[in-house]
PDB file of C-alpha atoms in Angstrom:
ATOM      1  CA  UNK A   1     -97.433-175.255  87.449  1.00  0.00           C
ATOM      2  CA  UNK A   2     -97.397-171.469  87.027  1.00  0.00           C
ATOM      3  CA  UNK A   3     -94.849-170.163  84.509  1.00  0.00           C
ATOM      4  CA  UNK A   4     -93.802-167.414  86.923  1.00  0.00           C
ATOM      5  CA  UNK A   5     -92.868-169.807  89.725  1.00  0.00           C
ATOM      6  CA  UNK A   6     -90.940-172.598  88.033  1.00  0.00           C
ATOM      7  CA  UNK A   7     -88.050-173.234  85.667  1.00  0.00           C
ATOM      8  CA  UNK A   8     -85.656-170.992  87.556  1.00  0.00           C
ATOM      9  CA  UNK A   9     -82.449-172.050  85.713  1.00  0.00           C
ATOM     10  CA  UNK A  10     -83.922-172.629  82.265  1.00  0.00           C
ATOM     11  CA  UNK A  11     -82.850-170.077  79.613  1.00  0.00           C
ATOM     12  CA  UNK A  12     -86.392-169.923  78.207  1.00  0.00           C
ATOM     13  CA  UNK A  13     -87.666-168.861  81.627  1.00  0.00           C
ATOM     14  CA  UNK A  14     -85.140-166.022  81.695  1.00  0.00           C
ATOM     15  CA  UNK A  15     -86.257-164.981  78.217  1.00  0.00           C
ATOM     16  CA  UNK A  16     -89.886-165.235  79.306  1.00  0.00           C
ATOM     17  CA  UNK A  17     -89.055-162.933  82.213  1.00  0.00           C
ATOM     18  CA  UNK A  18     -87.665-160.339  79.801  1.00  0.00           C
ATOM     19  CA  UNK A  19     -90.762-160.599  77.621  1.00  0.00           C
ATOM     20  CA  UNK A  20     -93.359-160.531  80.411  1.00  0.00           C
ATOM     21  CA  UNK A  21     -91.377-158.903  83.247  1.00  0.00           C
ATOM     22  CA  UNK A  22     -92.793-161.704  85.410  1.00  0.00           C
ATOM     23  CA  UNK A  23     -90.837-162.727  88.501  1.00  0.00           C
ATOM     24  CA  UNK A  24     -91.108-165.761  90.732  1.00  0.00           C
ATOM     25  CA  UNK A  25     -91.383-163.891  94.032  1.00  0.00           C
ATOM     26  CA  UNK A  26     -92.980-160.569  93.130  1.00  0.00           C
ATOM     27  CA  UNK A  27     -95.177-161.130  90.068  1.00  0.00           C
ATOM     28  CA  UNK A  28     -94.951-158.559  87.276  1.00  0.00           C
ATOM     29  CA  UNK A  29     -92.229-155.975  87.900  1.00  0.00           C
ATOM     30  CA  UNK A  30     -91.736-152.826  85.787  1.00  0.00           C
ATOM     31  CA  UNK A  31     -93.993-153.830  82.892  1.00  0.00           C
ATOM     32  CA  UNK A  32     -92.924-150.711  80.999  1.00  0.00           C
ATOM     33  CA  UNK A  33     -89.580-152.466  80.347  1.00  0.00           C
ATOM     34  CA  UNK A  34     -90.904-155.520  78.492  1.00  0.00           C
ATOM     35  CA  UNK A  35     -89.070-156.376  75.293  1.00  0.00           C
ATOM     36  CA  UNK A  36     -90.187-158.360  72.270  1.00  0.00           C
ATOM     37  CA  UNK A  37     -89.096-161.982  71.895  1.00  0.00           C
ATOM     38  CA  UNK A  38     -86.431-161.218  69.278  1.00  0.00           C
ATOM     39  CA  UNK A  39     -84.805-158.648  71.553  1.00  0.00           C
ATOM     40  CA  UNK A  40     -84.989-161.035  74.525  1.00  0.00           C
ATOM     41  CA  UNK A  41     -83.097-163.712  72.578  1.00  0.00           C
ATOM     42  CA  UNK A  42     -80.565-161.124  71.391  1.00  0.00           C
ATOM     43  CA  UNK A  43     -80.001-160.005  74.984  1.00  0.00           C
ATOM     44  CA  UNK A  44     -79.622-163.583  76.217  1.00  0.00           C
ATOM     45  CA  UNK A  45     -77.230-164.677  73.459  1.00  0.00           C
ATOM     46  CA  UNK A  46     -75.179-162.148  71.481  1.00  0.00           C
ATOM     47  CA  UNK A  47     -75.523-159.251  73.923  1.00  0.00           C
ATOM     48  CA  UNK A  48     -74.689-161.552  76.836  1.00  0.00           C
ATOM     49  CA  UNK A  49     -71.494-162.631  75.063  1.00  0.00           C
ATOM     50  CA  UNK A  50     -70.555-158.994  74.398  1.00  0.00           C
ATOM     51  CA  UNK A  51     -71.181-158.075  78.029  1.00  0.00           C
ATOM     52  CA  UNK A  52     -68.974-160.927  79.275  1.00  0.00           C
ATOM     53  CA  UNK A  53     -66.211-160.033  76.793  1.00  0.00           C
ATOM     54  CA  UNK A  54     -66.616-163.332  74.934  1.00  0.00           C
ATOM     55  CA  UNK A  55     -68.242-162.207  71.692  1.00  0.00           C
ATOM     56  CA  UNK A  56     -65.132-163.346  69.793  1.00  0.00           C
ATOM     57  CA  UNK A  57     -65.967-166.978  70.687  1.00  0.00           C
ATOM     58  CA  UNK A  58     -69.686-167.211  71.498  1.00  0.00           C
ATOM     59  CA  UNK A  59     -73.080-165.536  71.146  1.00  0.00           C
ATOM     60  CA  UNK A  60     -73.649-166.026  67.424  1.00  0.00           C
ATOM     61  CA  UNK A  61     -73.386-168.963  65.030  1.00  0.00           C
ATOM     62  CA  UNK A  62     -70.367-168.121  62.899  1.00  0.00           C
ATOM     63  CA  UNK A  63     -67.236-170.007  61.758  1.00  0.00           C
ATOM     64  CA  UNK A  64     -64.621-170.486  64.499  1.00  0.00           C
ATOM     65  CA  UNK A  65     -67.076-169.806  67.314  1.00  0.00           C
ATOM     66  CA  UNK A  66     -68.345-172.314  69.842  1.00  0.00           C
ATOM     67  CA  UNK A  67     -71.208-174.194  68.219  1.00  0.00           C
ATOM     68  CA  UNK A  68     -73.822-174.465  70.948  1.00  0.00           C
ATOM     69  CA  UNK A  69     -77.340-174.666  69.589  1.00  0.00           C
ATOM     70  CA  UNK A  70     -80.784-175.619  70.841  1.00  0.00           C
ATOM     71  CA  UNK A  71     -83.573-176.319  68.340  1.00  0.00           C
ATOM     72  CA  UNK A  72     -87.260-176.301  69.210  1.00  0.00           C
ATOM     73  CA  UNK A  73     -90.299-177.738  67.406  1.00  0.00           C
ATOM     74  CA  UNK A  74     -91.716-174.202  67.155  1.00  0.00           C
ATOM     75  CA  UNK A  75     -89.992-170.869  66.614  1.00  0.00           C
ATOM     76  CA  UNK A  76     -89.537-169.369  70.108  1.00  0.00           C
ATOM     77  CA  UNK A  77     -89.190-165.904  68.607  1.00  0.00           C
ATOM     78  CA  UNK A  78     -92.554-165.933  66.856  1.00  0.00           C
ATOM     79  CA  UNK A  79     -94.647-168.358  68.924  1.00  0.00           C
ATOM     80  CA  UNK A  80     -97.258-166.914  71.285  1.00  0.00           C
ATOM     81  CA  UNK A  81     -95.595-165.705  74.493  1.00  0.00           C
ATOM     82  CA  UNK A  82     -97.662-168.054  76.679  1.00  0.00           C
ATOM     83  CA  UNK A  83     -96.189-171.030  74.748  1.00  0.00           C
ATOM     84  CA  UNK A  84     -92.568-170.162  75.595  1.00  0.00           C
ATOM     85  CA  UNK A  85     -92.708-171.824  78.991  1.00  0.00           C
ATOM     86  CA  UNK A  86     -93.874-175.129  77.523  1.00  0.00           C
ATOM     87  CA  UNK A  87     -91.361-175.450  74.661  1.00  0.00           C
ATOM     88  CA  UNK A  88     -89.117-178.483  74.976  1.00  0.00           C
ATOM     89  CA  UNK A  89     -85.914-178.832  72.910  1.00  0.00           C
ATOM     90  CA  UNK A  90     -85.927-181.112  69.866  1.00  0.00           C
ATOM     91  CA  UNK A  91     -82.144-181.341  69.920  1.00  0.00           C
ATOM     92  CA  UNK A  92     -79.105-179.700  71.472  1.00  0.00           C
ATOM     93  CA  UNK A  93     -75.561-179.304  70.146  1.00  0.00           C
ATOM     94  CA  UNK A  94     -72.662-178.393  72.432  1.00  0.00           C
ATOM     95  CA  UNK A  95     -69.302-177.731  70.864  1.00  0.00           C
ATOM     96  CA  UNK A  96     -70.761-178.892  67.565  1.00  0.00           C
ATOM     97  CA  UNK A  97     -71.677-182.336  68.964  1.00  0.00           C
ATOM     98  CA  UNK A  98     -75.131-183.746  69.520  1.00  0.00           C
ATOM     99  CA  UNK A  99     -75.790-184.047  73.264  1.00  0.00           C
ATOM    100  CA  UNK A 100     -79.579-184.375  73.105  1.00  0.00           C
ATOM    101  CA  UNK A 101     -81.754-185.623  70.265  1.00  0.00           C
ATOM    102  CA  UNK A 102     -85.351-186.214  71.379  1.00  0.00           C
ATOM    103  CA  UNK A 103     -86.576-187.993  68.268  1.00  0.00           C
ATOM    104  CA  UNK A 104     -83.313-189.188  66.678  1.00  0.00           C
ATOM    105  CA  UNK A 105     -83.406-186.747  63.778  1.00  0.00           C
ATOM    106  CA  UNK A 106     -79.629-186.196  63.982  1.00  0.00           C
ATOM    107  CA  UNK A 107     -78.600-189.808  64.491  1.00  0.00           C
ATOM    108  CA  UNK A 108     -76.125-191.016  61.908  1.00  0.00           C
ATOM    109  CA  UNK A 109     -76.766-194.190  59.967  1.00  0.00           C
ATOM    110  CA  UNK A 110     -73.837-196.617  59.721  1.00  0.00           C
TER     111      UNK A 110
END
């Protein structure tokens, strides 16, 4: 499956689009506006929260903010761009609670 034509609602695909300027329907659009991976994540997280007027409660991991977090087996900011589209989450926290834990690393022992 081509990384430009799948994963439409996946955040990593949106980030990949910022990094490559690749689109599903039109291929590469305005390549002069590519951004690095760090900037793409900043735009998708903290800048997105500022734009929506919600930076007081989301966008960064700080006390008293919503604790949504996705962890990957590789660093999506420093991995090769072509690997972004194949990264699968290791675990996901929503509201500070584990909602996905692929290999049980966050499971609590009784």
